[in-house]
PDB file of C-alpha atoms in Angstrom:
ATOM      1  CA  MET A   1       0.000   0.000   0.000  1.00  0.00           C
ATOM      2  CA  GLU A   2       1.420   3.387  -1.048  1.00  0.00           C
ATOM      3  CA  LYS A   3       2.477   5.610   1.826  1.00  0.00           C
ATOM      4  CA  ILE A   4       0.537   8.868   2.195  1.00  0.00           C
ATOM      5  CA  LYS A   5       1.732  12.231   3.482  1.00  0.00           C
ATOM      6  CA  ALA A   6      -1.471  13.278   5.255  1.00  0.00           C
ATOM      7  CA  LEU A   7      -4.231  11.464   7.074  1.00  0.00           C
ATOM      8  CA  SER A   8      -7.930  11.458   6.266  1.00  0.00           C
ATOM      9  CA  VAL A   9      -8.596  11.853   9.989  1.00  0.00           C
ATOM     10  CA  LYS A  10      -8.101  15.355  11.325  1.00  0.00           C
ATOM     11  CA  LYS A  11      -8.017  14.561  15.034  1.00  0.00           C
ATOM     12  CA  LEU A  12      -6.396  11.562  16.717  1.00  0.00           C
ATOM     13  CA  ALA A  13      -6.836  10.390  20.302  1.00  0.00           C
ATOM     14  CA  PHE A  14      -5.103   7.795  22.447  1.00  0.00           C
ATOM     15  CA  VAL A  15      -6.540   5.986  25.436  1.00  0.00           C
ATOM     16  CA  GLY A  16      -3.325   5.227  27.272  1.00  0.00           C
ATOM     17  CA  GLY A  17      -0.121   7.210  27.011  1.00  0.00           C
ATOM     18  CA  GLY A  18       2.591   4.605  27.584  1.00  0.00           C
ATOM     19  CA  ALA A  19       5.744   3.834  25.633  1.00  0.00           C
ATOM     20  CA  MET A  20       4.006   2.431  22.545  1.00  0.00           C
ATOM     21  CA  ALA A  21       1.589   5.350  22.342  1.00  0.00           C
ATOM     22  CA  GLU A  22       4.521   7.728  22.677  1.00  0.00           C
ATOM     23  CA  ALA A  23       6.364   5.955  19.853  1.00  0.00           C
ATOM     24  CA  ILE A  24       3.343   6.353  17.567  1.00  0.00           C
ATOM     25  CA  ILE A  25       2.942  10.019  18.501  1.00  0.00           C
ATOM     26  CA  LYS A  26       6.616  10.587  17.775  1.00  0.00           C
ATOM     27  CA  GLY A  27       6.287   8.873  14.380  1.00  0.00           C
ATOM     28  CA  VAL A  28       3.127  10.747  13.388  1.00  0.00           C
ATOM     29  CA  LEU A  29       4.685  14.099  14.253  1.00  0.00           C
ATOM     30  CA  ALA A  30       8.031  13.289  12.604  1.00  0.00           C
ATOM     31  CA  GLY A  31       6.187  12.104   9.489  1.00  0.00           C
ATOM     32  CA  GLY A  32       4.172  15.312   9.319  1.00  0.00           C
ATOM     33  CA  LEU A  33       0.888  13.385   9.285  1.00  0.00           C
ATOM     34  CA  LEU A  34      -0.786  15.599  11.904  1.00  0.00           C
ATOM     35  CA  PRO A  35       0.153  18.659  13.974  1.00  0.00           C
ATOM     36  CA  ALA A  36       0.577  18.237  17.724  1.00  0.00           C
ATOM     37  CA  ASP A  37      -2.589  20.190  18.510  1.00  0.00           C
ATOM     38  CA  ALA A  38      -4.634  17.595  16.605  1.00  0.00           C
ATOM     39  CA  ILE A  39      -3.538  14.802  18.974  1.00  0.00           C
ATOM     40  CA  SER A  40      -5.019  14.165  22.401  1.00  0.00           C
ATOM     41  CA  VAL A  41      -4.054  11.564  24.988  1.00  0.00           C
ATOM     42  CA  GLY A  42      -5.943  10.183  27.946  1.00  0.00           C
ATOM     43  CA  ASN A  43      -3.692   8.798  30.670  1.00  0.00           C
ATOM     44  CA  ARG A  44      -4.358   7.993  34.297  1.00  0.00           C
ATOM     45  CA  THR A  45      -1.475   9.986  35.843  1.00  0.00           C
ATOM     46  CA  GLN A  46      -1.035  13.726  35.606  1.00  0.00           C
ATOM     47  CA  LYS A  47       2.758  13.362  35.651  1.00  0.00           C
ATOM     48  CA  ARG A  48       2.691  11.361  32.402  1.00  0.00           C
ATOM     49  CA  CYS A  49       0.216  13.815  30.880  1.00  0.00           C
ATOM     50  CA  ASP A  50       2.547  16.694  31.688  1.00  0.00           C
ATOM     51  CA  TYR A  51       5.485  14.843  30.147  1.00  0.00           C
ATOM     52  CA  LEU A  52       3.651  14.115  26.878  1.00  0.00           C
ATOM     53  CA  HIS A  53       2.415  17.701  26.607  1.00  0.00           C
ATOM     54  CA  ASP A  54       5.802  19.240  27.430  1.00  0.00           C
ATOM     55  CA  THR A  55       7.738  16.874  25.136  1.00  0.00           C
ATOM     56  CA  TYR A  56       5.458  16.709  22.097  1.00  0.00           C
ATOM     57  CA  GLY A  57       2.965  19.552  22.451  1.00  0.00           C
ATOM     58  CA  VAL A  58      -0.023  17.195  22.377  1.00  0.00           C
ATOM     59  CA  ARG A  59      -3.089  17.698  24.510  1.00  0.00           C
ATOM     60  CA  ALA A  60      -2.986  15.293  27.448  1.00  0.00           C
ATOM     61  CA  THR A  61      -5.579  14.770  30.163  1.00  0.00           C
ATOM     62  CA  THR A  62      -6.489  12.311  32.888  1.00  0.00           C
ATOM     63  CA  ASP A  63     -10.074  12.367  31.550  1.00  0.00           C
ATOM     64  CA  ASN A  64     -10.346   9.684  28.859  1.00  0.00           C
ATOM     65  CA  LEU A  65     -13.834  10.833  27.861  1.00  0.00           C
ATOM     66  CA  ALA A  66     -12.584  14.340  27.143  1.00  0.00           C
ATOM     67  CA  ALA A  67      -9.588  12.953  25.240  1.00  0.00           C
ATOM     68  CA  VAL A  68     -11.719  11.016  22.736  1.00  0.00           C
ATOM     69  CA  ALA A  69     -14.659  13.410  22.390  1.00  0.00           C
ATOM     70  CA  GLU A  70     -13.520  15.162  19.207  1.00  0.00           C
ATOM     71  CA  ALA A  71     -11.339  12.431  17.679  1.00  0.00           C
ATOM     72  CA  ASP A  72     -11.953  10.888  14.279  1.00  0.00           C
ATOM     73  CA  LEU A  73      -9.704   7.966  15.227  1.00  0.00           C
ATOM     74  CA  VAL A  74      -9.260   6.580  18.736  1.00  0.00           C
ATOM     75  CA  ILE A  75      -6.268   4.336  19.420  1.00  0.00           C
ATOM     76  CA  PHE A  76      -6.686   1.950  22.329  1.00  0.00           C
ATOM     77  CA  ALA A  77      -3.197   1.848  23.828  1.00  0.00           C
ATOM     78  CA  VAL A  78      -3.709   0.428  27.312  1.00  0.00           C
ATOM     79  CA  LYS A  79      -2.471  -2.956  28.509  1.00  0.00           C
ATOM     80  CA  PRO A  80      -4.977  -5.753  27.757  1.00  0.00           C
ATOM     81  CA  GLN A  81      -5.594  -6.417  31.438  1.00  0.00           C
ATOM     82  CA  VAL A  82      -6.552  -2.751  31.919  1.00  0.00           C
ATOM     83  CA  ALA A  83      -8.977  -2.725  28.988  1.00  0.00           C
ATOM     84  CA  PRO A  84     -12.115  -3.670  30.966  1.00  0.00           C
ATOM     85  CA  VAL A  85     -11.507  -0.720  33.306  1.00  0.00           C
ATOM     86  CA  ALA A  86     -10.399   1.860  30.726  1.00  0.00           C
ATOM     87  CA  LEU A  87     -12.563   0.979  27.728  1.00  0.00           C
ATOM     88  CA  THR A  88     -15.931   1.493  29.355  1.00  0.00           C
ATOM     89  CA  PRO A  89     -19.396   1.932  27.818  1.00  0.00           C
ATOM     90  CA  GLU A  90     -19.124   5.589  28.827  1.00  0.00           C
ATOM     91  CA  LEU A  91     -15.967   5.908  26.725  1.00  0.00           C
ATOM     92  CA  ALA A  92     -17.680   4.426  23.674  1.00  0.00           C
ATOM     93  CA  ALA A  93     -20.623   6.787  24.221  1.00  0.00           C
ATOM     94  CA  ALA A  94     -18.227   9.750  24.303  1.00  0.00           C
ATOM     95  CA  MET A  95     -16.733   8.888  20.892  1.00  0.00           C
ATOM     96  CA  LYS A  96     -18.012  10.619  17.762  1.00  0.00           C
ATOM     97  CA  LYS A  97     -20.584   8.550  15.915  1.00  0.00           C
ATOM     98  CA  ASP A  98     -18.472   8.523  12.736  1.00  0.00           C
ATOM     99  CA  ALA A  99     -15.194   7.751  14.519  1.00  0.00           C
ATOM    100  CA  TRP A 100     -13.298   4.489  14.246  1.00  0.00           C
ATOM    101  CA  ALA A 101     -11.032   2.597  16.600  1.00  0.00           C
ATOM    102  CA  LEU A 102      -7.627   0.990  16.366  1.00  0.00           C
ATOM    103  CA  SER A 103      -6.094  -1.243  19.009  1.00  0.00           C
ATOM    104  CA  ILE A 104      -2.453  -1.915  19.810  1.00  0.00           C
ATOM    105  CA  MET A 105      -3.502  -4.407  22.502  1.00  0.00           C
ATOM    106  CA  GLY A 106      -2.044  -7.397  20.706  1.00  0.00           C
ATOM    107  CA  SER A 107      -3.949 -10.183  22.463  1.00  0.00           C
ATOM    108  CA  VAL A 108      -7.387  -8.514  22.247  1.00  0.00           C
ATOM    109  CA  THR A 109      -9.425  -9.963  19.378  1.00  0.00           C
ATOM    110  CA  LEU A 110     -11.705  -8.157  16.944  1.00  0.00           C
ATOM    111  CA  GLU A 111     -14.662  -9.762  18.698  1.00  0.00           C
ATOM    112  CA  GLN A 112     -13.532  -8.326  22.028  1.00  0.00           C
ATOM    113  CA  LEU A 113     -12.855  -4.935  20.440  1.00  0.00           C
ATOM    114  CA  HIS A 114     -16.435  -4.854  19.164  1.00  0.00           C
ATOM    115  CA  ARG A 115     -17.595  -5.159  22.764  1.00  0.00           C
ATOM    116  CA  TYR A 116     -15.401  -2.233  23.791  1.00  0.00           C
ATOM    117  CA  ALA A 117     -16.374  -0.124  20.754  1.00  0.00           C
ATOM    118  CA  PRO A 118     -19.826  -1.364  19.709  1.00  0.00           C
ATOM    119  CA  GLY A 119     -20.925  -0.133  16.302  1.00  0.00           C
ATOM    120  CA  PHE A 120     -17.533   1.335  15.365  1.00  0.00           C
ATOM    121  CA  PRO A 121     -15.168   0.045  12.656  1.00  0.00           C
ATOM    122  CA  VAL A 122     -12.114  -1.467  14.358  1.00  0.00           C
ATOM    123  CA  ILE A 123      -8.583  -2.421  13.353  1.00  0.00           C
ATOM    124  CA  ARG A 124      -6.537  -4.796  15.476  1.00  0.00           C
ATOM    125  CA  THR A 125      -2.756  -4.444  15.312  1.00  0.00           C
ATOM    126  CA  MET A 126       0.260  -6.361  16.566  1.00  0.00           C
ATOM    127  CA  PRO A 127       3.203  -3.929  16.742  1.00  0.00           C
ATOM    128  CA  ASN A 128       6.538  -4.624  18.393  1.00  0.00           C
ATOM    129  CA  THR A 129       8.803  -2.559  20.619  1.00  0.00           C
ATOM    130  CA  PRO A 130      11.310  -1.378  17.936  1.00  0.00           C
ATOM    131  CA  LEU A 131       8.441   0.949  17.001  1.00  0.00           C
ATOM    132  CA  ALA A 132      10.088   3.259  19.548  1.00  0.00           C
ATOM    133  CA  VAL A 133      13.072   3.829  17.231  1.00  0.00           C
ATOM    134  CA  GLY A 134      11.160   3.867  13.939  1.00  0.00           C
ATOM    135  CA  ALA A 135      12.068   0.262  13.130  1.00  0.00           C
ATOM    136  CA  GLY A 136       8.926  -1.556  14.207  1.00  0.00           C
ATOM    137  CA  MET A 137       7.013  -4.344  12.499  1.00  0.00           C
ATOM    138  CA  THR A 138       3.239  -4.021  12.713  1.00  0.00           C
ATOM    139  CA  ALA A 139       0.644  -6.497  11.495  1.00  0.00           C
ATOM    140  CA  LEU A 140      -2.887  -5.151  11.018  1.00  0.00           C
ATOM    141  CA  CYS A 141      -6.242  -6.891  10.595  1.00  0.00           C
ATOM    142  CA  CYS A 142      -9.578  -5.207   9.961  1.00  0.00           C
ATOM    143  CA  ASP A 143     -13.245  -5.884  10.488  1.00  0.00           C
ATOM    144  CA  GLU A 144     -15.708  -5.707   7.613  1.00  0.00           C
ATOM    145  CA  ARG A 145     -16.651  -2.077   8.318  1.00  0.00           C
ATOM    146  CA  VAL A 146     -13.147  -0.707   7.825  1.00  0.00           C
ATOM    147  CA  THR A 147     -12.871   1.360   4.623  1.00  0.00           C
ATOM    148  CA  GLU A 148      -9.914   1.700   2.272  1.00  0.00           C
ATOM    149  CA  ALA A 149      -9.343   5.229   3.598  1.00  0.00           C
ATOM    150  CA  MET A 150      -9.111   3.865   7.131  1.00  0.00           C
ATOM    151  CA  LYS A 151      -6.643   1.212   5.981  1.00  0.00           C
ATOM    152  CA  ARG A 152      -4.510   3.894   4.313  1.00  0.00           C
ATOM    153  CA  ASP A 153      -4.513   5.985   7.480  1.00  0.00           C
ATOM    154  CA  ALA A 154      -3.568   3.005   9.655  1.00  0.00           C
ATOM    155  CA  ALA A 155      -0.773   2.034   7.252  1.00  0.00           C
ATOM    156  CA  ALA A 156       0.512   5.615   7.233  1.00  0.00           C
ATOM    157  CA  ILE A 157       0.526   5.885  11.036  1.00  0.00           C
ATOM    158  CA  PHE A 158       2.490   2.687  11.546  1.00  0.00           C
ATOM    159  CA  GLY A 159       4.532   3.258   8.396  1.00  0.00           C
ATOM    160  CA  CYS A 160       6.062   6.263  10.178  1.00  0.00           C
ATOM    161  CA  CYS A 161       7.341   3.841  12.809  1.00  0.00           C
ATOM    162  CA  GLY A 162       8.573   0.957  10.639  1.00  0.00           C
ATOM    163  CA  GLU A 163       7.090  -1.664   8.328  1.00  0.00           C
ATOM    164  CA  THR A 164       3.468  -2.831   8.047  1.00  0.00           C
ATOM    165  CA  GLU A 165       1.526  -5.821   6.727  1.00  0.00           C
ATOM    166  CA  PHE A 166      -2.230  -6.367   6.512  1.00  0.00           C
ATOM    167  CA  VAL A 167      -3.172  -9.932   7.422  1.00  0.00           C
ATOM    168  CA  GLY A 168      -6.163 -12.063   8.336  1.00  0.00           C
ATOM    169  CA  GLU A 169      -6.876 -12.296  12.043  1.00  0.00           C
ATOM    170  CA  SER A 170      -6.051 -16.017  12.035  1.00  0.00           C
ATOM    171  CA  ALA A 171      -2.389 -15.105  11.444  1.00  0.00           C
ATOM    172  CA  ILE A 172      -2.067 -12.785  14.445  1.00  0.00           C
ATOM    173  CA  GLU A 173      -1.122 -15.433  17.016  1.00  0.00           C
ATOM    174  CA  ALA A 174       1.754 -16.742  14.885  1.00  0.00           C
ATOM    175  CA  ILE A 175       2.850 -13.183  14.120  1.00  0.00           C
ATOM    176  CA  THR A 176       2.896 -12.446  17.847  1.00  0.00           C
ATOM    177  CA  ALA A 177       5.209 -15.431  18.342  1.00  0.00           C
ATOM    178  CA  ILE A 178       7.578 -14.158  15.626  1.00  0.00           C
ATOM    179  CA  SER A 179       7.672 -10.362  15.576  1.00  0.00           C
ATOM    180  CA  GLY A 180       5.770  -9.525  18.754  1.00  0.00           C
ATOM    181  CA  CYS A 181       7.989 -11.663  20.983  1.00  0.00           C
ATOM    182  CA  GLY A 182      10.924 -11.607  18.553  1.00  0.00           C
ATOM    183  CA  PRO A 183      12.689  -8.586  20.093  1.00  0.00           C
ATOM    184  CA  GLY A 184      12.992 -10.597  23.305  1.00  0.00           C
ATOM    185  CA  TYR A 185      14.696 -13.415  21.409  1.00  0.00           C
ATOM    186  CA  CYS A 186      16.993 -10.904  19.702  1.00  0.00           C
ATOM    187  CA  PHE A 187      18.039  -9.335  22.995  1.00  0.00           C
ATOM    188  CA  VAL A 188      18.950 -12.794  24.298  1.00  0.00           C
ATOM    189  CA  ILE A 189      21.099 -13.322  21.182  1.00  0.00           C
ATOM    190  CA  ILE A 190      22.775  -9.926  21.603  1.00  0.00           C
ATOM    191  CA  ASP A 191      23.465 -10.590  25.273  1.00  0.00           C
ATOM    192  CA  ALA A 192      24.860 -14.073  24.595  1.00  0.00           C
ATOM    193  CA  LEU A 193      27.020 -12.909  21.687  1.00  0.00           C
ATOM    194  CA  ALA A 194      28.322 -10.003  23.778  1.00  0.00           C
ATOM    195  CA  ASP A 195      29.174 -12.407  26.605  1.00  0.00           C
ATOM    196  CA  ALA A 196      31.091 -14.522  24.113  1.00  0.00           C
ATOM    197  CA  GLY A 197      32.925 -11.381  23.002  1.00  0.00           C
ATOM    198  CA  VAL A 198      33.879 -10.568  26.589  1.00  0.00           C
ATOM    199  CA  ARG A 199      35.136 -14.124  27.006  1.00  0.00           C
ATOM    200  CA  ALA A 200      37.239 -13.596  23.875  1.00  0.00           C
ATOM    201  CA  GLY A 201      38.804 -10.516  25.477  1.00  0.00           C
ATOM    202  CA  LEU A 202      36.657  -7.591  24.275  1.00  0.00           C
ATOM    203  CA  PRO A 203      35.453  -4.798  26.572  1.00  0.00           C
ATOM    204  CA  ARG A 204      31.761  -5.228  27.499  1.00  0.00           C
ATOM    205  CA  ALA A 205      30.514  -2.004  25.868  1.00  0.00           C
ATOM    206  CA  LEU A 206      32.298  -2.786  22.605  1.00  0.00           C
ATOM    207  CA  ALA A 207      31.047  -6.381  22.597  1.00  0.00           C
ATOM    208  CA  ILE A 208      27.437  -5.220  23.051  1.00  0.00           C
ATOM    209  CA  LYS A 209      27.776  -2.621  20.293  1.00  0.00           C
ATOM    210  CA  LEU A 210      29.285  -5.165  17.903  1.00  0.00           C
ATOM    211  CA  ALA A 211      26.572  -7.729  18.610  1.00  0.00           C
ATOM    212  CA  ALA A 212      23.657  -5.276  18.470  1.00  0.00           C
ATOM    213  CA  GLN A 213      24.747  -3.503  15.297  1.00  0.00           C
ATOM    214  CA  THR A 214      25.527  -6.807  13.588  1.00  0.00           C
ATOM    215  CA  LEU A 215      22.019  -8.074  14.329  1.00  0.00           C
ATOM    216  CA  ALA A 216      20.418  -4.783  13.263  1.00  0.00           C
ATOM    217  CA  GLY A 217      22.470  -4.567  10.077  1.00  0.00           C
ATOM    218  CA  SER A 218      21.824  -8.179   9.129  1.00  0.00           C
ATOM    219  CA  GLY A 219      18.080  -7.666   9.466  1.00  0.00           C
ATOM    220  CA  LYS A 220      18.236  -4.506   7.353  1.00  0.00           C
ATOM    221  CA  LEU A 221      20.264  -6.299   4.678  1.00  0.00           C
ATOM    222  CA  CYS A 222      17.754  -9.162   4.595  1.00  0.00           C
ATOM    223  CA  VAL A 223      14.767  -6.825   4.219  1.00  0.00           C
ATOM    224  CA  GLU A 224      16.303  -4.460   1.693  1.00  0.00           C
ATOM    225  CA  SER A 225      18.083  -7.027  -0.485  1.00  0.00           C
ATOM    226  CA  GLY A 226      15.020  -9.223  -0.878  1.00  0.00           C
ATOM    227  CA  LEU A 227      17.277 -12.274  -0.811  1.00  0.00           C
ATOM    228  CA  HIS A 228      16.437 -15.435   1.121  1.00  0.00           C
ATOM    229  CA  PRO A 229      18.368 -15.523   4.417  1.00  0.00           C
ATOM    230  CA  ALA A 230      20.039 -18.763   3.293  1.00  0.00           C
ATOM    231  CA  GLN A 231      21.463 -16.917   0.266  1.00  0.00           C
ATOM    232  CA  LEU A 232      22.817 -14.162   2.492  1.00  0.00           C
ATOM    233  CA  ARG A 233      24.280 -16.778   4.833  1.00  0.00           C
ATOM    234  CA  ASP A 234      26.034 -18.421   1.881  1.00  0.00           C
ATOM    235  CA  GLN A 235      27.569 -15.057   0.913  1.00  0.00           C
ATOM    236  CA  VAL A 236      29.394 -14.862   4.238  1.00  0.00           C
ATOM    237  CA  THR A 237      30.174 -18.591   4.519  1.00  0.00           C
ATOM    238  CA  SER A 238      33.384 -19.563   2.747  1.00  0.00           C
ATOM    239  CA  PRO A 239      34.198 -23.270   2.172  1.00  0.00           C
ATOM    240  CA  GLY A 240      36.205 -24.536   5.126  1.00  0.00           C
ATOM    241  CA  GLY A 241      36.166 -21.060   6.674  1.00  0.00           C
ATOM    242  CA  THR A 242      35.509 -19.587  10.084  1.00  0.00           C
ATOM    243  CA  THR A 243      31.803 -18.735   9.656  1.00  0.00           C
ATOM    244  CA  ILE A 244      30.807 -22.269   8.716  1.00  0.00           C
ATOM    245  CA  ALA A 245      32.711 -23.522  11.748  1.00  0.00           C
ATOM    246  CA  GLY A 246      30.646 -21.219  13.940  1.00  0.00           C
ATOM    247  CA  ILE A 247      27.384 -22.223  12.237  1.00  0.00           C
ATOM    248  CA  HIS A 248      28.302 -25.874  12.699  1.00  0.00           C
ATOM    249  CA  ALA A 249      28.677 -25.255  16.427  1.00  0.00           C
ATOM    250  CA  LEU A 250      25.291 -23.517  16.561  1.00  0.00           C
ATOM    251  CA  GLU A 251      23.625 -26.409  14.740  1.00  0.00           C
ATOM    252  CA  ASN A 252      25.275 -28.914  17.080  1.00  0.00           C
ATOM    253  CA  HIS A 253      23.682 -27.066  20.000  1.00  0.00           C
ATOM    254  CA  GLY A 254      20.229 -27.078  18.412  1.00  0.00           C
ATOM    255  CA  VAL A 255      19.835 -23.341  17.928  1.00  0.00           C
ATOM    256  CA  ARG A 256      17.453 -23.760  14.992  1.00  0.00           C
ATOM    257  CA  GLY A 257      15.286 -26.214  16.925  1.00  0.00           C
ATOM    258  CA  ALA A 258      15.320 -23.880  19.934  1.00  0.00           C
ATOM    259  CA  PHE A 259      13.629 -21.180  17.849  1.00  0.00           C
ATOM    260  CA  TYR A 260      11.008 -23.661  16.635  1.00  0.00           C
ATOM    261  CA  ASP A 261      10.334 -24.542  20.277  1.00  0.00           C
ATOM    262  CA  ALA A 262      10.228 -20.872  21.338  1.00  0.00           C
ATOM    263  CA  VAL A 263       7.515 -20.078  18.795  1.00  0.00           C
ATOM    264  CA  GLN A 264       5.504 -23.157  19.780  1.00  0.00           C
ATOM    265  CA  ALA A 265       5.858 -22.231  23.475  1.00  0.00           C
ATOM    266  CA  VAL A 266       4.447 -18.767  22.759  1.00  0.00           C
ATOM    267  CA  LEU A 267       1.502 -20.235  20.848  1.00  0.00           C
ATOM    268  CA  GLN A 268       0.802 -22.706  23.657  1.00  0.00           C
ATOM    269  CA  ARG A 269       0.958 -20.006  26.331  1.00  0.00           C
ATOM    270  CA  SER A 270      -1.276 -17.758  24.248  1.00  0.00           C
ATOM    271  CA  ARG A 271      -3.886 -20.513  24.039  1.00  0.00           C
ATOM    272  CA  GLU A 272      -3.671 -21.014  27.820  1.00  0.00           C
ATOM    273  CA  LEU A 273      -4.181 -17.300  28.486  1.00  0.00           C
ATOM    274  CA  GLN A 274      -7.208 -17.295  26.195  1.00  0.00           C
ATOM    275  CA  GLY A 275      -8.637 -20.323  27.994  1.00  0.00           C
ATOM    276  CA  LYS A 276      -8.480 -22.564  24.928  1.00  0.00           C
TER     277      LYS A 276
END
């Protein structure tokens, strides 16, 4: 979907002003999609409201009803366990009749979102934490009332913070196990590789920088080259060389199988949390 330079919506509201909401605000402002005075945030603490207003110039209030009252798009950005308390019938009643809703509460289904925002078009998203540095990966799924204009706006908002893909809702659980939880896996890899660097005699700070930038750069190369990761691996793996020796050691320790198991563990835990 082609990226746009302005949104169809003129006013944007957030219910919840945490780190992910802040990352989206930062992206929207940096991308020039909306001015700061067109964005409002409802958050439970005045201290956080003051921070968001002072840092970004957005309107921030502890009154969620006031935050959403004039918004064309309301982004639900609270933690899933807080949703029943924050996303009340009174909140839905305060929203404009022609507004629509978007959720970044990854585990909350479209069916559940319809209960929180009855009668409104809703988009469910699964972003990940690199959104905070403009390098996120966000999957989006829509209900049948979502229009093409709404899809374009949603793609533009998250496109300012990284990459986007529209998917069917049935794919969201697997996507959560890959890109939603994936940063956690990556940080384990960075930490382990840095530890190995320290063991090899490198200073800790340098080892972390080497590991982190190598992982970031490899991901960027994979995305931008369009090549299969096995092809890119072959480019750095000389016959009888050092890289293949390292890969051999990783395979001997079951690294590939460990990632299979990690994804399956996430899916299993997700089913348990949903009571399935």
